[in-house]
Short mmCIF file of C-alpha atoms and ligand atoms in Angstrom, two decimals:
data_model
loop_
_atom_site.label_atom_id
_atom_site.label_comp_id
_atom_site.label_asym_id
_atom_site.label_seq_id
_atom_site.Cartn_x
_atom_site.Cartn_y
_atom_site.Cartn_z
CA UNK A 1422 -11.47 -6.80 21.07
CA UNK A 1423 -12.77 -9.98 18.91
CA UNK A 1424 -12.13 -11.54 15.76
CA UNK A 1425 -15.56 -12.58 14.99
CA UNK A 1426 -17.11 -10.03 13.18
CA UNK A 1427 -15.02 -8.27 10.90
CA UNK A 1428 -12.81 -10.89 9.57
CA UNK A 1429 -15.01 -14.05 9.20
CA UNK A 1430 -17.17 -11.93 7.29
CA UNK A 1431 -14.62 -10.84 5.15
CA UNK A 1432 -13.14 -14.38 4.47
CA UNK A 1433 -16.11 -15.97 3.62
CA UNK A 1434 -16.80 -13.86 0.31
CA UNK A 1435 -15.08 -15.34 -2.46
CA UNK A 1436 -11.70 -14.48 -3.56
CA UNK A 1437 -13.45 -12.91 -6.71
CA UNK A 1438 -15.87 -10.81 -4.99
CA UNK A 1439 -12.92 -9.56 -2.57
CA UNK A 1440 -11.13 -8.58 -5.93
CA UNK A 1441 -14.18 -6.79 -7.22
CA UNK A 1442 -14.16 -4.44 -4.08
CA UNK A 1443 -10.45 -4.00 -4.19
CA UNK A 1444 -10.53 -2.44 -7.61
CA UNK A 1445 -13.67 -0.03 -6.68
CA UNK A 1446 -15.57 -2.28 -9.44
CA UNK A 1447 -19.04 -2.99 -8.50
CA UNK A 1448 -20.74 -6.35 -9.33
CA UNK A 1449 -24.17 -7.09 -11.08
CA UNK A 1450 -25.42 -8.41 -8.02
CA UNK A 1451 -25.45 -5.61 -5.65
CA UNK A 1452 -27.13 -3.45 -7.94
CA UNK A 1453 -24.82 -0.88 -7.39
CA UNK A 1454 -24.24 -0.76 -3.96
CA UNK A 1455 -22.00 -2.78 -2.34
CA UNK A 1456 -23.96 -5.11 0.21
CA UNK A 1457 -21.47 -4.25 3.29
CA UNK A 1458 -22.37 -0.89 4.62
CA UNK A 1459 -24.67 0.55 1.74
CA UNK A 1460 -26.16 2.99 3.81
CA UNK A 1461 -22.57 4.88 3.89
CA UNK A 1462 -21.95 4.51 -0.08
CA UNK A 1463 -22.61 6.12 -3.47
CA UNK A 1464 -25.25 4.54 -5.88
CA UNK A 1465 -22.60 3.85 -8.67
CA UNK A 1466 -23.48 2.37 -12.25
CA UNK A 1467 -22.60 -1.37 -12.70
CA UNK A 1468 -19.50 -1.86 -14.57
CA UNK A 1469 -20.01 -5.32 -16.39
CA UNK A 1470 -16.89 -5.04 -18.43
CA UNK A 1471 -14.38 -4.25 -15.98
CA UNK A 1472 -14.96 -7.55 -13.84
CA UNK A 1473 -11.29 -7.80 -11.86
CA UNK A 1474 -9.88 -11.53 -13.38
CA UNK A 1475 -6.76 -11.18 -10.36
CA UNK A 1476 -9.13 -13.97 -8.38
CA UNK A 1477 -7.90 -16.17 -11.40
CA UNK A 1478 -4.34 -14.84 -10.90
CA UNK A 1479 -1.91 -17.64 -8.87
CA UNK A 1480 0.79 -15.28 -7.32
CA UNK A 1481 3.73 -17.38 -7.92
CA UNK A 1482 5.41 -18.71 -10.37
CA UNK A 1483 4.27 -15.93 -12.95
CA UNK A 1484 2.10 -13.44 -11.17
CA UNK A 1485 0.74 -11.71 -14.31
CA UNK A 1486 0.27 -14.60 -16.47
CA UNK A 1487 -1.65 -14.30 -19.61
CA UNK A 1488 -4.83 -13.96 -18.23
CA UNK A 1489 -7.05 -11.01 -18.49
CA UNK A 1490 -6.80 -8.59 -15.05
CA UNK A 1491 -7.65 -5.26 -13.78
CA UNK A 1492 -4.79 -3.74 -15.72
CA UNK A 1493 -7.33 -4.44 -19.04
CA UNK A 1494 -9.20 -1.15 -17.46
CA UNK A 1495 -9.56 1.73 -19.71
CA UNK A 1496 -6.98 4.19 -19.65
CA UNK A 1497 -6.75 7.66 -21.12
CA UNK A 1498 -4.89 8.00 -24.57
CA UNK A 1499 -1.80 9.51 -23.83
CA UNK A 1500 -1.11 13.84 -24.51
CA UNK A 1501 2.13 15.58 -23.88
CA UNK A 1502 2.81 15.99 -20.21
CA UNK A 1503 2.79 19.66 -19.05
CA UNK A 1504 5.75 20.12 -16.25
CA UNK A 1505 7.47 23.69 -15.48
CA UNK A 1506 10.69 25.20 -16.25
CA UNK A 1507 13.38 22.56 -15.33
CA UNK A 1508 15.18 24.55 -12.59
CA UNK A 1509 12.38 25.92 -10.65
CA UNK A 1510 11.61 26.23 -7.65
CA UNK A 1511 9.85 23.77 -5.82
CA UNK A 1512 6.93 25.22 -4.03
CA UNK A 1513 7.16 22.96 -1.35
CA UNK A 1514 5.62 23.65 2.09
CA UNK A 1515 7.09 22.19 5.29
CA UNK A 1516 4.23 22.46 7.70
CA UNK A 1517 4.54 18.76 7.70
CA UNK A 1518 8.48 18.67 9.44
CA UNK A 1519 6.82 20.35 12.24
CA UNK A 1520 3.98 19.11 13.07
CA UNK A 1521 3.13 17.62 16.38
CA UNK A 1522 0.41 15.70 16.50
CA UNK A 1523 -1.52 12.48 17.99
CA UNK A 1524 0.59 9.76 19.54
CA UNK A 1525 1.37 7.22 16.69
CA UNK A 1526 5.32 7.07 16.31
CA UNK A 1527 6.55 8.93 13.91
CA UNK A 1528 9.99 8.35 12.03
CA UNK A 1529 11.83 10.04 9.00
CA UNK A 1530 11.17 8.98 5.42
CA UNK A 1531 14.29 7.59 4.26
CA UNK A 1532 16.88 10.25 4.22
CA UNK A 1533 14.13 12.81 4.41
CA UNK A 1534 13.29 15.03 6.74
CA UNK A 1535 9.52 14.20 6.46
CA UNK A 1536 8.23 13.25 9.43
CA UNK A 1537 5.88 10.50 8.77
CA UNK A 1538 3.69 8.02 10.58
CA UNK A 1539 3.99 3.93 11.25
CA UNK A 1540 0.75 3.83 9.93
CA UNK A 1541 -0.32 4.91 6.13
CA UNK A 1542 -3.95 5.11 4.96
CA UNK A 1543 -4.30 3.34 1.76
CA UNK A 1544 -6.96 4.53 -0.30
CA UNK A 1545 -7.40 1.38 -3.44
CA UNK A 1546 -10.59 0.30 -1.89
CA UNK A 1547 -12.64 3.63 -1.37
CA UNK A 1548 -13.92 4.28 -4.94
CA UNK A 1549 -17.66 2.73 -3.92
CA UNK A 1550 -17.81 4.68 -0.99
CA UNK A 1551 -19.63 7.94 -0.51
CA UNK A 1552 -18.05 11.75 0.42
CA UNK A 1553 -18.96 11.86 4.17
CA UNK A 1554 -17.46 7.74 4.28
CA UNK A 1555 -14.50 9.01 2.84
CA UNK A 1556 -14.33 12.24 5.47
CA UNK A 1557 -14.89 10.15 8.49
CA UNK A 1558 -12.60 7.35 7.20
CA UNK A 1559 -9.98 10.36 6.88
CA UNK A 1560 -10.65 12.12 9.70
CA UNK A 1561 -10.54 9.25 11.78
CA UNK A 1562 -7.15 8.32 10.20
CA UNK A 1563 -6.02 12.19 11.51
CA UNK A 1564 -7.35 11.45 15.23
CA UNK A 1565 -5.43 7.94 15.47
CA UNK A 1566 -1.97 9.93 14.41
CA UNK A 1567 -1.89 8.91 10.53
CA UNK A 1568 -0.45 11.62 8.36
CA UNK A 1569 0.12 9.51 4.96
CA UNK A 1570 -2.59 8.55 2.44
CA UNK A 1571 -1.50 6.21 -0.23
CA UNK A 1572 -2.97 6.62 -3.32
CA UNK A 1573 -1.91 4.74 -7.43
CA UNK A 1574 -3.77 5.93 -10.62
CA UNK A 1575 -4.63 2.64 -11.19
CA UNK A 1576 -6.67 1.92 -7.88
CA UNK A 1577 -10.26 2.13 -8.23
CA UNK A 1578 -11.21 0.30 -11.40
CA UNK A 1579 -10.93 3.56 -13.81
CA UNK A 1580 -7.63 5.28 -14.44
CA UNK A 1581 -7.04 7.90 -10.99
CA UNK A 1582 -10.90 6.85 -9.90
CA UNK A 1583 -9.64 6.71 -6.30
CA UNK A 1584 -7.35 9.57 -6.37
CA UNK A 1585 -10.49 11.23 -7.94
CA UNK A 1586 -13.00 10.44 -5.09
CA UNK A 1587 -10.43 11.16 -2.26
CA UNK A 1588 -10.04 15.08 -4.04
CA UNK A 1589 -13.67 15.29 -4.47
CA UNK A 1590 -14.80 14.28 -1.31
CA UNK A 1591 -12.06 16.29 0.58
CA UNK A 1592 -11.34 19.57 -1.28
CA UNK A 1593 -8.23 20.38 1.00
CA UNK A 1594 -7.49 23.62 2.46
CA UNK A 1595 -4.15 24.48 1.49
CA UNK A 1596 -3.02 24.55 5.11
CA UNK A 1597 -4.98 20.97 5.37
CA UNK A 1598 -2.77 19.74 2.42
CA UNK A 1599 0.13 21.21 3.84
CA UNK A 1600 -0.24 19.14 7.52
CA UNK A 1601 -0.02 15.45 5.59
CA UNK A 1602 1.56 13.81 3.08
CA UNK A 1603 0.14 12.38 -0.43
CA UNK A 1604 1.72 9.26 -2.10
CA UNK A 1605 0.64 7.86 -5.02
CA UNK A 1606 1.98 5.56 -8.06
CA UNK A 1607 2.73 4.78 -11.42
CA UNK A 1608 3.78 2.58 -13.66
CA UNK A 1609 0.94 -0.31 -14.86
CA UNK A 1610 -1.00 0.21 -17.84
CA UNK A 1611 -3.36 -2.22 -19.38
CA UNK A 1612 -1.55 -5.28 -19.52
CA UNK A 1613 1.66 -3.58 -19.30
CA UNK A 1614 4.24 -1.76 -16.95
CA UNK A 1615 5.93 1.57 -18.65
CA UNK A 1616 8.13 3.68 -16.93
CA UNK A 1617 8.99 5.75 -20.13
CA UNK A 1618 9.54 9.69 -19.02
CA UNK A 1619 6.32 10.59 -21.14
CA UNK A 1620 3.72 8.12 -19.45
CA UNK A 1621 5.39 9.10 -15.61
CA UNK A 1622 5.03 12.76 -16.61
CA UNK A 1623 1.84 11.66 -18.02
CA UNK A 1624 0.53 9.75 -15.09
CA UNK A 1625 1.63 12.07 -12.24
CA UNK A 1626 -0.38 15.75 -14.02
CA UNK A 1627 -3.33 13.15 -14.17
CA UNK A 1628 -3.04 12.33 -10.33
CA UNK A 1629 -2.33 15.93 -9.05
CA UNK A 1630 -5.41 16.82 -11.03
CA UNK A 1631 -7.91 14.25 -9.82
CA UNK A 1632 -6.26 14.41 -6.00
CA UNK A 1633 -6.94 18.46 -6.53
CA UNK A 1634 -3.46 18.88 -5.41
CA UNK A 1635 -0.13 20.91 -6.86
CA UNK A 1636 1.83 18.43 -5.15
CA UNK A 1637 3.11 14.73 -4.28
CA UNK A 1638 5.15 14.52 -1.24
CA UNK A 1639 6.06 10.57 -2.46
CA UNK A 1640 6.20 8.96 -6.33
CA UNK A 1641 6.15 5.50 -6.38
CA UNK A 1642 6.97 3.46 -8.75
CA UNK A 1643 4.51 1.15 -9.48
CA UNK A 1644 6.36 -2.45 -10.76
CA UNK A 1645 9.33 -3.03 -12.08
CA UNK A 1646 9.25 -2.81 -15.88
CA UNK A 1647 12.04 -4.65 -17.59
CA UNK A 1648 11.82 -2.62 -20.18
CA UNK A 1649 13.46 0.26 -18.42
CA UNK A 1650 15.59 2.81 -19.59
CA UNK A 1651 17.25 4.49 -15.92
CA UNK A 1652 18.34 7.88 -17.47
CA UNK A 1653 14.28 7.97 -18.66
CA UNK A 1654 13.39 7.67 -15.52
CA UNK A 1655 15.83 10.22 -14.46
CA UNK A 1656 14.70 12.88 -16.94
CA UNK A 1657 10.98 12.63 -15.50
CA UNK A 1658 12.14 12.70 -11.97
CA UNK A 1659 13.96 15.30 -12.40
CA UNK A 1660 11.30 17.05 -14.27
CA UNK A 1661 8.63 17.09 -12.00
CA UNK A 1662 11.63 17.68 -8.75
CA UNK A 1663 11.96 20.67 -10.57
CA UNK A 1664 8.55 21.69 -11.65
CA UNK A 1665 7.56 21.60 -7.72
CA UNK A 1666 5.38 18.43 -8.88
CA UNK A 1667 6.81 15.74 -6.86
CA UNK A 1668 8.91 16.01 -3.55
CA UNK A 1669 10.56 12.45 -2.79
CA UNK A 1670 10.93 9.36 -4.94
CA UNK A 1671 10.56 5.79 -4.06
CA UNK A 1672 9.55 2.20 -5.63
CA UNK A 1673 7.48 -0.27 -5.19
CA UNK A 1674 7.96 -4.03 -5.33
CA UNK A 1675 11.10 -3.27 -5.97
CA UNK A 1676 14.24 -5.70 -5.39
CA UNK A 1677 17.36 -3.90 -4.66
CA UNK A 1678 19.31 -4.76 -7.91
CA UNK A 1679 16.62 -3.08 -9.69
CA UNK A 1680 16.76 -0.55 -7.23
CA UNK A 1681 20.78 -0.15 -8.14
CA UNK A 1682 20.11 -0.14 -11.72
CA UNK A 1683 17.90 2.69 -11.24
CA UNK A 1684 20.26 4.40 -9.31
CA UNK A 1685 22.42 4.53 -12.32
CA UNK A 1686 20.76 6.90 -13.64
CA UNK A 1687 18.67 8.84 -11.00
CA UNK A 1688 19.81 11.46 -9.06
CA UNK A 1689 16.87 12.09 -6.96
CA UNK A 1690 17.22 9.66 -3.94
CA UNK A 1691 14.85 7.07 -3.85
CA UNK A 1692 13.57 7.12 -0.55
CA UNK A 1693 10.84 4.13 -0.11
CA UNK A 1694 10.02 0.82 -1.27
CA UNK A 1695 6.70 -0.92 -1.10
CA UNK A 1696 5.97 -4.43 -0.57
CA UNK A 1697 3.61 -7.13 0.09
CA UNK A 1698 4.38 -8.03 3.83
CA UNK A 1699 2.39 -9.61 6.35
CA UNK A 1700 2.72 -12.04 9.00
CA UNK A 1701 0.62 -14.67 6.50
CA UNK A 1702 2.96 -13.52 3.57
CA UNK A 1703 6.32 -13.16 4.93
CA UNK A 1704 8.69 -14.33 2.82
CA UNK A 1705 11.42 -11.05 2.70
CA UNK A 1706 11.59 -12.06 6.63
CA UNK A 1707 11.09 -15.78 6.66
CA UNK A 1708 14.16 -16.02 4.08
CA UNK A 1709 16.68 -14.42 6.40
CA UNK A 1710 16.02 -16.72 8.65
CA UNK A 1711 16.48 -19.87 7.08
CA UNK A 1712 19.29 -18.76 4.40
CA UNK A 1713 21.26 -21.62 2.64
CA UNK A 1714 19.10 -24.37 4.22
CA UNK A 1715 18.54 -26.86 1.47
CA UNK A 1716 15.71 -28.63 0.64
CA UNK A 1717 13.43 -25.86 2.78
CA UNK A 1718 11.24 -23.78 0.80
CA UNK A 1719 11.39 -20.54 3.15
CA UNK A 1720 15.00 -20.10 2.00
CA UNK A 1721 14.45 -19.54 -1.55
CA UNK A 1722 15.17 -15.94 -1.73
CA UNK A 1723 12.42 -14.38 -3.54
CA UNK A 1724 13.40 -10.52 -3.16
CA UNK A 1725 17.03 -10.12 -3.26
CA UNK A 1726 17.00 -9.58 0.76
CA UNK A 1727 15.15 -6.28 0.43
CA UNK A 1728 14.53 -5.51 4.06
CA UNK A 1729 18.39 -6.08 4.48
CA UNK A 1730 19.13 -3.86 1.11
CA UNK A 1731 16.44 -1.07 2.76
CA UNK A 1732 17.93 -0.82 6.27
CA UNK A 1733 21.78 -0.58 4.63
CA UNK A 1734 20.56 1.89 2.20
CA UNK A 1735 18.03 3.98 4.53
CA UNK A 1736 15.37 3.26 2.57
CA UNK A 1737 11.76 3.32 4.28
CA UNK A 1738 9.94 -0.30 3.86
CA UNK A 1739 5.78 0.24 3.59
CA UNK A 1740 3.96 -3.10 3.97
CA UNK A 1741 1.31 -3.41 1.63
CA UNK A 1742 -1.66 -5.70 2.21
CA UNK A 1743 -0.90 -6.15 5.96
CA UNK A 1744 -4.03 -8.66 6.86
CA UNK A 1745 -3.93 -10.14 3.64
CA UNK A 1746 -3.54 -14.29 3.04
CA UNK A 1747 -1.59 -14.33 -0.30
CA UNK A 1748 -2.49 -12.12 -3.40
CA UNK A 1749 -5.80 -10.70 -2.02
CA UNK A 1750 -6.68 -14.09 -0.97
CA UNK A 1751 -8.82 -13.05 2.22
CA UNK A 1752 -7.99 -11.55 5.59
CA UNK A 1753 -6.29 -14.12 8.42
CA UNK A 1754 -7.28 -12.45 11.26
CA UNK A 1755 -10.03 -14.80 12.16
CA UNK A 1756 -9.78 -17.50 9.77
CA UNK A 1757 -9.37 -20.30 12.39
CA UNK A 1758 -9.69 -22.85 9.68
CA UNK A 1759 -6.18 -21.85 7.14
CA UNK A 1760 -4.37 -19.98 10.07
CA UNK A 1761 -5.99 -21.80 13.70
CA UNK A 1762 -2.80 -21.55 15.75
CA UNK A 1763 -1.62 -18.38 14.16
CA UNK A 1764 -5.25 -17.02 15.02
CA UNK A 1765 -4.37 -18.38 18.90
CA UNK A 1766 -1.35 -16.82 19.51
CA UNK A 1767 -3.02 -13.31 18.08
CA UNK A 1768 -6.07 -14.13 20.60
CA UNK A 1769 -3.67 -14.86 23.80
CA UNK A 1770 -1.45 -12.11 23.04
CA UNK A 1771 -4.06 -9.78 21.98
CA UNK A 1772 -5.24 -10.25 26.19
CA UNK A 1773 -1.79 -9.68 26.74
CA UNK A 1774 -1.23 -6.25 25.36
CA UNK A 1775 -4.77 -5.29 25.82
CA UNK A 1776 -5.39 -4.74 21.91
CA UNK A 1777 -6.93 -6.12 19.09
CA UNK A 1778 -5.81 -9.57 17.26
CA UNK A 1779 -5.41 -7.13 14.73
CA UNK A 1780 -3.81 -4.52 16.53
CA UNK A 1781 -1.25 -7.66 17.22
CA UNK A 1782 -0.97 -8.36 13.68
CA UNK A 1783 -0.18 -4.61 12.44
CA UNK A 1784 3.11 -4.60 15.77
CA UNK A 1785 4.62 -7.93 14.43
CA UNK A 1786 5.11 -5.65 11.37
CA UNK A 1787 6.50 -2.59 13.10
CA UNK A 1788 8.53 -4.19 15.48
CA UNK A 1789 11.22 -4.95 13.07
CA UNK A 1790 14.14 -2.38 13.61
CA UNK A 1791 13.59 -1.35 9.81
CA UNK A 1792 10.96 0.96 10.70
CA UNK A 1793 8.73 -0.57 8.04
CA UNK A 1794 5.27 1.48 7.61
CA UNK A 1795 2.22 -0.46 7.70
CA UNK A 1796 -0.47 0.18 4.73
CA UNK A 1797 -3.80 -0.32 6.32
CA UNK A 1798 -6.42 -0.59 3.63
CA UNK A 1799 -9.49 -0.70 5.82
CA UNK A 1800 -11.75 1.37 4.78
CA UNK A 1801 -13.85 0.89 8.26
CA UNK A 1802 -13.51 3.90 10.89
CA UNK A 1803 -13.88 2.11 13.37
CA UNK A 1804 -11.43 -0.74 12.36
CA UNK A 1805 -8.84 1.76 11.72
CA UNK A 1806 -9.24 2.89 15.68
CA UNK A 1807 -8.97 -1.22 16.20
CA UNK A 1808 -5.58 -1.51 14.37
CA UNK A 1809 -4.17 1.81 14.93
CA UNK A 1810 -2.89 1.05 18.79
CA UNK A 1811 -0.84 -1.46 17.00
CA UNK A 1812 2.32 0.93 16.43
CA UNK A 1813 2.58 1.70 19.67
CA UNK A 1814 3.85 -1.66 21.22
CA UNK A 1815 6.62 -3.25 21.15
CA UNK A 1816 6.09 -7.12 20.86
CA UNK A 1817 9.01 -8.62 22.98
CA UNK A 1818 11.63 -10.67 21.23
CA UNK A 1819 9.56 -14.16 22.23
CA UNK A 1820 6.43 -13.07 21.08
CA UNK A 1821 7.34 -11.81 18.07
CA UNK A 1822 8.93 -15.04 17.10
CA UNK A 1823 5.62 -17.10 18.64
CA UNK A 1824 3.76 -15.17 16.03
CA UNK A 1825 6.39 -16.06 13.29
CA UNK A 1826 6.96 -19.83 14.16
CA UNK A 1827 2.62 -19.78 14.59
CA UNK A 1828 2.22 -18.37 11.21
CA UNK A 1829 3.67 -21.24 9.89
CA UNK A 1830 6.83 -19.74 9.19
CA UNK A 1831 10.24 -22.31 10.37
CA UNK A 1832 13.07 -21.64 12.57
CA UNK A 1833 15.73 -24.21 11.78
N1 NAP B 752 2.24 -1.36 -4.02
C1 NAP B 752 1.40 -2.32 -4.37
O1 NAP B 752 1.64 -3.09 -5.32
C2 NAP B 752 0.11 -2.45 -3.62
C3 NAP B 752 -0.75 -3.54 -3.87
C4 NAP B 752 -1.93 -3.62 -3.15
C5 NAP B 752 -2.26 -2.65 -2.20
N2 NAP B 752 -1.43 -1.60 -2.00
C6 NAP B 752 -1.73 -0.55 -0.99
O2 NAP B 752 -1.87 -1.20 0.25
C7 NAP B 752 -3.11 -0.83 0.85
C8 NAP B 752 -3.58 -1.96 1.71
O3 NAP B 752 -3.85 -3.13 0.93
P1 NAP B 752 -5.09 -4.05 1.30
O4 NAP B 752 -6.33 -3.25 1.26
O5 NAP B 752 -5.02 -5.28 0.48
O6 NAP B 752 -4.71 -4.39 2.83
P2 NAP B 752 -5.40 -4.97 4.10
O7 NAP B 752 -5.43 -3.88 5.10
O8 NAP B 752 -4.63 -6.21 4.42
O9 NAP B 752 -6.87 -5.39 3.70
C9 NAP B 752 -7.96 -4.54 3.88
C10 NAP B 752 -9.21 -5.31 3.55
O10 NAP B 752 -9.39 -6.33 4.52
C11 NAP B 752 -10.68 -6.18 5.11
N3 NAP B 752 -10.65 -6.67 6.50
C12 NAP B 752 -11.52 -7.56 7.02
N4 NAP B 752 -11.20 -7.85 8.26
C13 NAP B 752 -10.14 -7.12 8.58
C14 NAP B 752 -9.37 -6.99 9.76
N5 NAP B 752 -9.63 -7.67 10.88
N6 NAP B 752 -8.33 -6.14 9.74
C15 NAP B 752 -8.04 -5.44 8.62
N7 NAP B 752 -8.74 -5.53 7.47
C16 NAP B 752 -9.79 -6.36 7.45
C17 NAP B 752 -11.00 -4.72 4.98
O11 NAP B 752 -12.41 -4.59 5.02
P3 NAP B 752 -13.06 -3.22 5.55
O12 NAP B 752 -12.78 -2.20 4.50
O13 NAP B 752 -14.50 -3.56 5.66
O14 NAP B 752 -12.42 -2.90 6.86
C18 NAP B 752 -10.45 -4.43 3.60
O15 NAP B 752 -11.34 -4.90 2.60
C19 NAP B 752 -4.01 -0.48 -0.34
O16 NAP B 752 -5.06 0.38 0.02
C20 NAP B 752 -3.03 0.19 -1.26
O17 NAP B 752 -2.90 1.53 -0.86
C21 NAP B 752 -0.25 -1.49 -2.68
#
């Protein structure tokens, strides 16, 4: 139950380097293996021209500013999307409704009747590591109660590379497939975001092919584009609904007006909405709780009040980037210098509950009523048995706001 060893380690690489392994994109220097736990990874060429530029990125104002980023990656050229018979039958299995398994809570998605857990695997970092990594990284997810494994064609430095390595290394039995449930995104392009029917069609026969699947139980949508057309969007949906492609719908980074302009158009219910929320990065929380104060920064709405929007609207919240300081900008947990008294209050609560600091960190999250899922994108085994216990507490009212007010965050 310490901070040391994970976390300092982590924050002391460079923002860059922490980008690099994000993206699955290897750097001259480690010769093609990553130096952190070689032994368990894949001897991988070096890719010198896809360095990751999103170290250079400032979040805000103007997140994807004119710089170069990991959306430059190389895409496929796109072909005419191949989708069934609008009208047919979805071939979807339900072995997942039923399913009892480990003790991690377990709530509905959205309106769905998919029974999923507080904790989803996400899979954007595991493109450098080997087969049997990825096995016991997903088999240790199974045995702590996870049943959802996020995935986005654009994680892993080439177009699906992640989805790719999680369908090689796993080769699902049907009835394997059948007990959890896939997500995955689309969306960004190289230095673009396109939601046009052809490129989601496009994108989501790319990711059932390199995930080795028939299936998505969840679609995200990636970022908004602006360039939207809703009743596009509505075509593809529909499309794939009907082709047995795609189960549920959702968005990600979403506010909720472009949510309701969406809804314009689409039918198919969008069920979940993915954001950047941590206890370090708080800001769709921190707002609510300082609205109409002038003059303080925390209540500049920057989302539209999106966990309000999601718990009117039943939508399921996912937290992306749970342990992350800004826009990949290192791990908290255990940097005493940026975060000392949130890193206090995690240590004296941590002997309090008997779990990890980051255990502590992953329940401030799911002890908001909204139910929000927690994207953990460890791709340690044995972290993942650190953090898991976290759903399973419920931080009292004081000690959840202790962690808030010790985050830095303001109660007026
Ligand atoms: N929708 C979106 O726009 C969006 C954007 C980004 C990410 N995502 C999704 O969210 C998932 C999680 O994002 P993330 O990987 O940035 O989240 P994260 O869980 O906050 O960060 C994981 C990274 O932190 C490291 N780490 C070091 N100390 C840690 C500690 N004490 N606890 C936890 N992690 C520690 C992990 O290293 P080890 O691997 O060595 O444990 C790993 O590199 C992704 O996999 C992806 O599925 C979505």
């Amino acid at each position: 139950m310490s901070v040391q060893s994970g976390p300092r380690n982590q924050i002391k690489k460079p923002a860059r380097q922490q980008c690099r392994r994000a993206f699955g994109v290897l750097t001259t220097m480690s010769a093609g293996v990553p130096r952190s736990r070689s032994r368990d990874r894949q001897k991988k060429p070096v890719k010198n021209a896809q360095i990751c530029r999103f170290a250079a990125v400032i979040p805000s104002p103007g997140m994807f500013r004119a710089e170069p980023c990991c959306y430059s990656l190389p895409f496929p050229q796109e072909t005419p999307a191949i989708v069934g018979p609008a009208g047919a039958r979805p071939p979807f299995r339900n072995d997942i409704d039923s399913v009892s398994g480990p003790p991690m809570q377990r709530f509905n998605l959205g309106t769905t009747d998919l029974a999923v857990s507080s904790a989803v695997l996400g899979l954007m970092r595991i493109a450098d590591l080997s087969d049997a990594a990825i096995r016991q990284l997903f088999s240790k997810a199974q045995d702590v109660g996870i049943n959802v494994f996020d995935h986005a064609d654009i994680y892993g430095g080439e177009a699906h590379e992640c989805e790719r390595r999680f369908g090689a290394a796993l080769r699902l039995t049907a009835s394997e497939r059948g007990s959890i449930v896939i997500q995955s995104k689309c969306g960004i392009r190289p230095g673009f975001f396109d939601f046009s029917e052809d490129h989601i069609l496009q994108a989501v026969d790319r990711s059932l092919a390199a995930l080795k699947t028939d299936y998505l139980d969840l679609l995200l949508l990636h970022r908004p584009d602006t360039l939207v057309e809703p009743e596009e969007v509505a075509r593809a949906f529909d499309r794939l609904h009907a082709a047995g492609k795609v189960r549920h719908f959702g968005v990600s980074n979403h506010t909720p007006r472009q949510i309701d302009l969406l809804k314009t158009a689409v039918d198919q219910p969008l069920v979940a909405n993915q954001i950047q929320l941590s206890i370090a990065h708080a800001p769709s929380v921190a707002f609510g709780l300082a609205a109409n104060m002038a003059g303080l920064e925390q209540s500049i709405d920057r989302d539209g009040e999106v966990i309000a929007y999601s718990r009117i609207n039943r939508m399921t919240l996912q937290a992306w980037s749970p342990f992350q300081q800004g826009f990949f900008g290192g791990v908290f947990v255990g940097d005493e210098k940026n975060f000392p008294e949130l890193n206090r209050v995690l240590i004296e609560l941590s002997s309090k509950y008997g779990l990890s600091p980051s255990a502590i960190a992953y329940a401030w999250i799911a002890r908001h009523p909204a139910k929000i899922q927690v994207v953990l994108g460890t791709t340690s085994a044995e972290r993942l048995g650190d953090i898991a216990p976290g759903a399973d507490i419920t931080l009292s009212r004081e000690d959840w706001y202790h962690l808030f007010r010790a985050a830095g965050h303001v109660l007026p």
